[in-house]
PDB file of C-alpha atoms in Angstrom:
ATOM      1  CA  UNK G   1       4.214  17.992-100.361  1.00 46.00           C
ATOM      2  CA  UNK G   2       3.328  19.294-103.929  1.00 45.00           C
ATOM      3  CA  UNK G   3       0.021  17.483-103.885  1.00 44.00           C
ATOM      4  CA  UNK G   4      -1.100  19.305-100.995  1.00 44.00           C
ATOM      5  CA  UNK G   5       0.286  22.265-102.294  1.00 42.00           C
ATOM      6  CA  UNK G   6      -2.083  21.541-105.341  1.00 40.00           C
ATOM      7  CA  UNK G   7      -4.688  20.045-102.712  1.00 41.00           C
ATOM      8  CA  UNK G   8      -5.101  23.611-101.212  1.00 45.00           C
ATOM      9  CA  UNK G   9      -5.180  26.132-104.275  1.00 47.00           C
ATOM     10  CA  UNK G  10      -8.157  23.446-105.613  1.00 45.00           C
ATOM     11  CA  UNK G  11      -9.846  23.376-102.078  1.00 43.00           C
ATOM     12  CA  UNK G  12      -9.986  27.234-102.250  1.00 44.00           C
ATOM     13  CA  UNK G  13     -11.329  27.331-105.691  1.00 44.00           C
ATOM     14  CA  UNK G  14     -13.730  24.809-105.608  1.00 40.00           C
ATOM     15  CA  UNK G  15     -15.329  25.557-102.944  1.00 40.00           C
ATOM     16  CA  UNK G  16     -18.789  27.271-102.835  1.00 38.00           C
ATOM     17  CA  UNK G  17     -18.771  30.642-101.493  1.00 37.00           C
ATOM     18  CA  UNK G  18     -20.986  33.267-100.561  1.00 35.00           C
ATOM     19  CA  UNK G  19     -18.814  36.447-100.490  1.00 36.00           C
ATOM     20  CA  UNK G  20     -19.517  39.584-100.627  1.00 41.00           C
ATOM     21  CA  UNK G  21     -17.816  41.956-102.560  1.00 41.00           C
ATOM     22  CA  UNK G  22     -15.353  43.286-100.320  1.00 67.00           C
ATOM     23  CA  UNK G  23     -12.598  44.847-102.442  1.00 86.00           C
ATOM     24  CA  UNK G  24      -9.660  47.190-101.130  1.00 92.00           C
ATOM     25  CA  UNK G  25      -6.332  47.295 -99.299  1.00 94.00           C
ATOM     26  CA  UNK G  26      -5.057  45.475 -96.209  1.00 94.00           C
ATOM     27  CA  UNK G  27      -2.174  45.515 -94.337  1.00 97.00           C
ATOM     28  CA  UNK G  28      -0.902  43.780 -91.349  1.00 97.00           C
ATOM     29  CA  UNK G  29       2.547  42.383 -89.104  1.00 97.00           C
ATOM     30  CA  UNK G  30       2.592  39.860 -86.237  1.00 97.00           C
ATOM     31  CA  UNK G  31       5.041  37.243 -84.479  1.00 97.00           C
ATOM     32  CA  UNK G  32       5.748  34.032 -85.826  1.00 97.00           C
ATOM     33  CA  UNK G  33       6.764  30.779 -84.643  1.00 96.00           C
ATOM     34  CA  UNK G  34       8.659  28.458 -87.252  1.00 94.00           C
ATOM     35  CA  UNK G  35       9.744  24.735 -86.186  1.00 92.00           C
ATOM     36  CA  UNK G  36      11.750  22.746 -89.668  1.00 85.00           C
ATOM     37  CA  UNK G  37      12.382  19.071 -90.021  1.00 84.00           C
ATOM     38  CA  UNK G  38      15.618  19.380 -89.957  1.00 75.00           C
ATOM     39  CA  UNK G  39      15.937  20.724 -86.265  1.00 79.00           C
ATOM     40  CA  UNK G  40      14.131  20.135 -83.018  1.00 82.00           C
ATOM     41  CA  UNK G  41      14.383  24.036 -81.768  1.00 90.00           C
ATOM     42  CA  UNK G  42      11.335  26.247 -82.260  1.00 94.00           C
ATOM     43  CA  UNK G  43      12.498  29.541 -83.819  1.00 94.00           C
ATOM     44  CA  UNK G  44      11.004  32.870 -83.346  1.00 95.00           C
ATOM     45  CA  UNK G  45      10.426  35.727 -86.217  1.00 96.00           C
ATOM     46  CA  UNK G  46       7.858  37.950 -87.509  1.00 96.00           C
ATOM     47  CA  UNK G  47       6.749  39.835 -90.135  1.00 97.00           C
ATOM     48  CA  UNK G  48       4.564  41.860 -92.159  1.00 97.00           C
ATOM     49  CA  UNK G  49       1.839  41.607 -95.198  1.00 97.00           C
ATOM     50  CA  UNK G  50       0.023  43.431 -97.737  1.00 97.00           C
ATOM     51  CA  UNK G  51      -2.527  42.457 -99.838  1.00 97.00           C
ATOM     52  CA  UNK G  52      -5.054  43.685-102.415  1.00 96.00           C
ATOM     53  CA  UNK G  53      -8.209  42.052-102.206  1.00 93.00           C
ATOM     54  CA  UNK G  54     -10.908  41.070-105.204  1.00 93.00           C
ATOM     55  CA  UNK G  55     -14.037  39.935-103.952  1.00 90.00           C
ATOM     56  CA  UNK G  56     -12.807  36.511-102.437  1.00 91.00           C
ATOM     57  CA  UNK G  57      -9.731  36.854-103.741  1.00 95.00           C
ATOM     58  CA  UNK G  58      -6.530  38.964-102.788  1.00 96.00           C
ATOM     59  CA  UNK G  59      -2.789  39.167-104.572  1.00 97.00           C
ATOM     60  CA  UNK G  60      -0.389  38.828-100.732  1.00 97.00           C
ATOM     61  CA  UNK G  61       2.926  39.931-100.876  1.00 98.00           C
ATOM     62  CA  UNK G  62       4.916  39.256 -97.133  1.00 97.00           C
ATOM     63  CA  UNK G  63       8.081  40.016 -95.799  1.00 97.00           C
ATOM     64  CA  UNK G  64       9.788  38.653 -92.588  1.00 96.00           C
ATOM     65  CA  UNK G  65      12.602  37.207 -90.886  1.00 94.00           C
ATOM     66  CA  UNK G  66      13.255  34.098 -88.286  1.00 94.00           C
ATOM     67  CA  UNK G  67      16.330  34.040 -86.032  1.00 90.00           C
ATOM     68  CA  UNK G  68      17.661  30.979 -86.124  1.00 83.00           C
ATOM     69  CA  UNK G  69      21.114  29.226 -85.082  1.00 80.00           C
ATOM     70  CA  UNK G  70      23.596  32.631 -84.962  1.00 81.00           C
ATOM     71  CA  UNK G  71      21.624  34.145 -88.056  1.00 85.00           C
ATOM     72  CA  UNK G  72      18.460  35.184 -89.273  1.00 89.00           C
ATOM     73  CA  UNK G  73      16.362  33.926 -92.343  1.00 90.00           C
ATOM     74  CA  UNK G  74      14.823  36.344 -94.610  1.00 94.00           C
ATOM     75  CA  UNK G  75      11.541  35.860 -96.942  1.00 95.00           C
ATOM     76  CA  UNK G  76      10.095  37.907 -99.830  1.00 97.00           C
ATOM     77  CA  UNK G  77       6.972  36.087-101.113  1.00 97.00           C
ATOM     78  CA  UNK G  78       3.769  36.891-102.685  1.00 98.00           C
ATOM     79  CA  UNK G  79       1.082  34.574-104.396  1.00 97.00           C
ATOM     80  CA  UNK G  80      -3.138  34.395-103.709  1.00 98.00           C
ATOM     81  CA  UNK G  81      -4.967  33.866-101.026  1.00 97.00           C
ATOM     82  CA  UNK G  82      -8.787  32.677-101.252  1.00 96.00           C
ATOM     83  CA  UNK G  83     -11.066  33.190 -98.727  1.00 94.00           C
ATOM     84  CA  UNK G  84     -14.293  30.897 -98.754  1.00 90.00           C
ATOM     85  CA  UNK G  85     -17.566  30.780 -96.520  1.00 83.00           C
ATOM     86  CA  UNK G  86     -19.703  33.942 -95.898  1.00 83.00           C
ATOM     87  CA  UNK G  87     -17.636  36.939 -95.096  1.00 77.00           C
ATOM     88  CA  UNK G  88     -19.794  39.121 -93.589  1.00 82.00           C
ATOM     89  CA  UNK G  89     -19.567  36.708 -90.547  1.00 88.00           C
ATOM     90  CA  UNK G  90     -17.012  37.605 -87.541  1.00 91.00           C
ATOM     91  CA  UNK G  91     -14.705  34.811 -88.173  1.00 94.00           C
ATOM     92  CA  UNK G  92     -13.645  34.153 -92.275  1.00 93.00           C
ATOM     93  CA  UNK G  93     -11.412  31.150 -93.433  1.00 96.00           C
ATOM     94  CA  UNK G  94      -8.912  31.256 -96.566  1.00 97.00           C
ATOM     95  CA  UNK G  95      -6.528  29.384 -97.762  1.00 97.00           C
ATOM     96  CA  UNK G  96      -3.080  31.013 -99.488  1.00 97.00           C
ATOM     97  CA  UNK G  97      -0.083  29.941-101.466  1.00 97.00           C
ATOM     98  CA  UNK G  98       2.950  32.686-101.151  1.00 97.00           C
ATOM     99  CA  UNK G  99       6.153  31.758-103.190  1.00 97.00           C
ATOM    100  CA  UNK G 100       9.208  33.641-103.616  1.00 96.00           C
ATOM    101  CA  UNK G 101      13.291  34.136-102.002  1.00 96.00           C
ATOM    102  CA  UNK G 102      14.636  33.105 -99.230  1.00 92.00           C
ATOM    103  CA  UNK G 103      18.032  34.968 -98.112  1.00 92.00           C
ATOM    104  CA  UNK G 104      20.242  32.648 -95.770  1.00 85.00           C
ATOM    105  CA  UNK G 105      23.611  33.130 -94.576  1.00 79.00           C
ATOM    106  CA  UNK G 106      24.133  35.451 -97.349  1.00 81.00           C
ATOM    107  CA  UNK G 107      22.779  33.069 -99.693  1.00 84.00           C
ATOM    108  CA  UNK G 108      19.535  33.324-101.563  1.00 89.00           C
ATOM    109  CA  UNK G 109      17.141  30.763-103.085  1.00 91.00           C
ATOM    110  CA  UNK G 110      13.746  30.147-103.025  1.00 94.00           C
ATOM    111  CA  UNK G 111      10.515  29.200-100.560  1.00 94.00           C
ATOM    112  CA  UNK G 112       7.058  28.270-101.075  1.00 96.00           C
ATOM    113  CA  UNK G 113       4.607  28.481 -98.722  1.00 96.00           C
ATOM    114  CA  UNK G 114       1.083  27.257 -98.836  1.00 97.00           C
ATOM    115  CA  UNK G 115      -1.003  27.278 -95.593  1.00 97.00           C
ATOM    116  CA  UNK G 116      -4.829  28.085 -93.922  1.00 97.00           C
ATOM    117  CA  UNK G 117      -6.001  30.427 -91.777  1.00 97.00           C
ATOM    118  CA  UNK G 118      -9.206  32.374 -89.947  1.00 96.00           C
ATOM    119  CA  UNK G 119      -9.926  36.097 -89.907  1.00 94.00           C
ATOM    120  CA  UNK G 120     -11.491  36.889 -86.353  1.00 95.00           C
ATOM    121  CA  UNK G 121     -12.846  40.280 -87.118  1.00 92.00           C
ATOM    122  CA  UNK G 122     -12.413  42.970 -84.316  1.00 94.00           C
ATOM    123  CA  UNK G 123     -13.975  46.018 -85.657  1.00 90.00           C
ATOM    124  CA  UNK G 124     -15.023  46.732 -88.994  1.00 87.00           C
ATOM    125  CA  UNK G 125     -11.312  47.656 -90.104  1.00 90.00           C
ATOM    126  CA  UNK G 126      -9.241  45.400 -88.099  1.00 94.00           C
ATOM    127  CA  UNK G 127      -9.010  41.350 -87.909  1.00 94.00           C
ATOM    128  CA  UNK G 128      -6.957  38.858 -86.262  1.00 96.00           C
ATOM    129  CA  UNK G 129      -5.242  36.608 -88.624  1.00 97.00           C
ATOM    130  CA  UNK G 130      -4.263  32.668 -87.235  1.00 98.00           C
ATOM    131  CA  UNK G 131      -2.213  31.247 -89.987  1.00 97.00           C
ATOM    132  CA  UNK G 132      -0.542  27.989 -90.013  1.00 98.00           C
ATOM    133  CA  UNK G 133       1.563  27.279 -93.199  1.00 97.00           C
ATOM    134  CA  UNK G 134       3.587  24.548 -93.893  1.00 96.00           C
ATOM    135  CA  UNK G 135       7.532  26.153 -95.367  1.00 94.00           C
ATOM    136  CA  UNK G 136       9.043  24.096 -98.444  1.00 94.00           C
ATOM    137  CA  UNK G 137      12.799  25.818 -98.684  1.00 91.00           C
ATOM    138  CA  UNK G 138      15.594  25.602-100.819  1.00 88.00           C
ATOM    139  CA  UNK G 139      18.581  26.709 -99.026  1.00 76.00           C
ATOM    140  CA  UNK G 140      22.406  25.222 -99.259  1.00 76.00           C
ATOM    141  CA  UNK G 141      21.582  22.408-101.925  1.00 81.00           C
ATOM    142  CA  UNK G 142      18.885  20.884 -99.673  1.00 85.00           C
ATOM    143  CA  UNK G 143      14.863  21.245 -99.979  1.00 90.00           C
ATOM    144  CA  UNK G 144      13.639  21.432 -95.809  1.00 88.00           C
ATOM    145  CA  UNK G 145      10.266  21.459 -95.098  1.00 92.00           C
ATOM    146  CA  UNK G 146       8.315  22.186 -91.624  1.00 93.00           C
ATOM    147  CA  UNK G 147       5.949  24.212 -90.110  1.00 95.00           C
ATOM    148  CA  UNK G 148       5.096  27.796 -88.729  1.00 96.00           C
ATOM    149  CA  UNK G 149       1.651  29.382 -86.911  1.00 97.00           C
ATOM    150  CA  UNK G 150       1.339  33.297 -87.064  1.00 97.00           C
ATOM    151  CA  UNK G 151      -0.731  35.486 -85.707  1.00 97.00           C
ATOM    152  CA  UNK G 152      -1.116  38.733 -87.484  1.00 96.00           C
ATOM    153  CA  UNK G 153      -3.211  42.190 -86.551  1.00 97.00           C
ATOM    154  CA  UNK G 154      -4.662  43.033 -89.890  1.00 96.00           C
ATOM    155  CA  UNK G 155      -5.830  46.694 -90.950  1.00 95.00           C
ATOM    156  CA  UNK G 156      -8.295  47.175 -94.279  1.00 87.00           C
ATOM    157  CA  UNK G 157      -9.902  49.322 -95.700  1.00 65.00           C
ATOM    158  CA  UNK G 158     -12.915  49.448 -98.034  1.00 51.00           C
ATOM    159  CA  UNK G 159     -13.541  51.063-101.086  1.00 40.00           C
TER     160      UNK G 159
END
């Protein structure tokens, strides 16, 4: 799993781009579905994001929960997300890598979570984020891993 974290920080650097300058705040929330390898249930949460964006380029930070089992897990991440292709089209693709705490049963530890996405523009301030990451936690001496698709509605604005 760490060589495809690795795999998709390179992918999004390395790739040729021709962005735009399109610098400023954005700020979003949306459901999420979240499905780990330790369990066969599907378990719903949501959340919500902020980011700063550089050109291609944006510092994330994202909070959320996911009820699961009697309880809910909570995550505080933040990391980079890298957008590639031309994004003054309607649909842009990035790629992210968010690390940070996860709070379970009153315990915390950490979470990484690297993952790819599209930005389906709706008007010139608001997108539609698909995400699908793939969760590496730490939680009660064990390292799970597993998967989660979100959908976010995404507010920027320019500068």
């Amino acid at each position: 799993m760490r060589i495809a974290v690795l795999l998709l920080i390179s992918l999004g650097i390395l790739l040729p781009v021709n962005a735009e300058a399109q610098d400023g705040w954005e700020a979003g929330f949306g459901p999420h579905l979240i499905r780990r390898e330790d369990s066969s249930k599907v378990h719903f949460g949501g959340g919500v994001t902020a980011a700063r964006r550089f050109g291609r380029f944006a510092g994330v930070v994202e909070g959320g929960g996911t009820r699961r089992e009697g309880h809910n897990d909570w995550r505080a991440l933040a990391g980079v997300r890298v957008k590639f292709g031309d994004t003054s089209r309607r649909t842009v693709f990035f790629v992210q890598t968010l690390g940070g705490v996860l709070i379970r049963s009153r315990e915390s530890d950490w979470a990484i979570l690297p993952g790819l996405g599209a930005d389906v523009r709706l008007s010139e301030k608001r997108a539609l984020r698909v995400q699908l990451d793939a969760p590496i936690e730490r939680a009660q001496s064990r390292t799970v891993s597993g998967g989660r698709l979100s959908v976010w509605l995404v507010f920027g604005r320019q500068q």
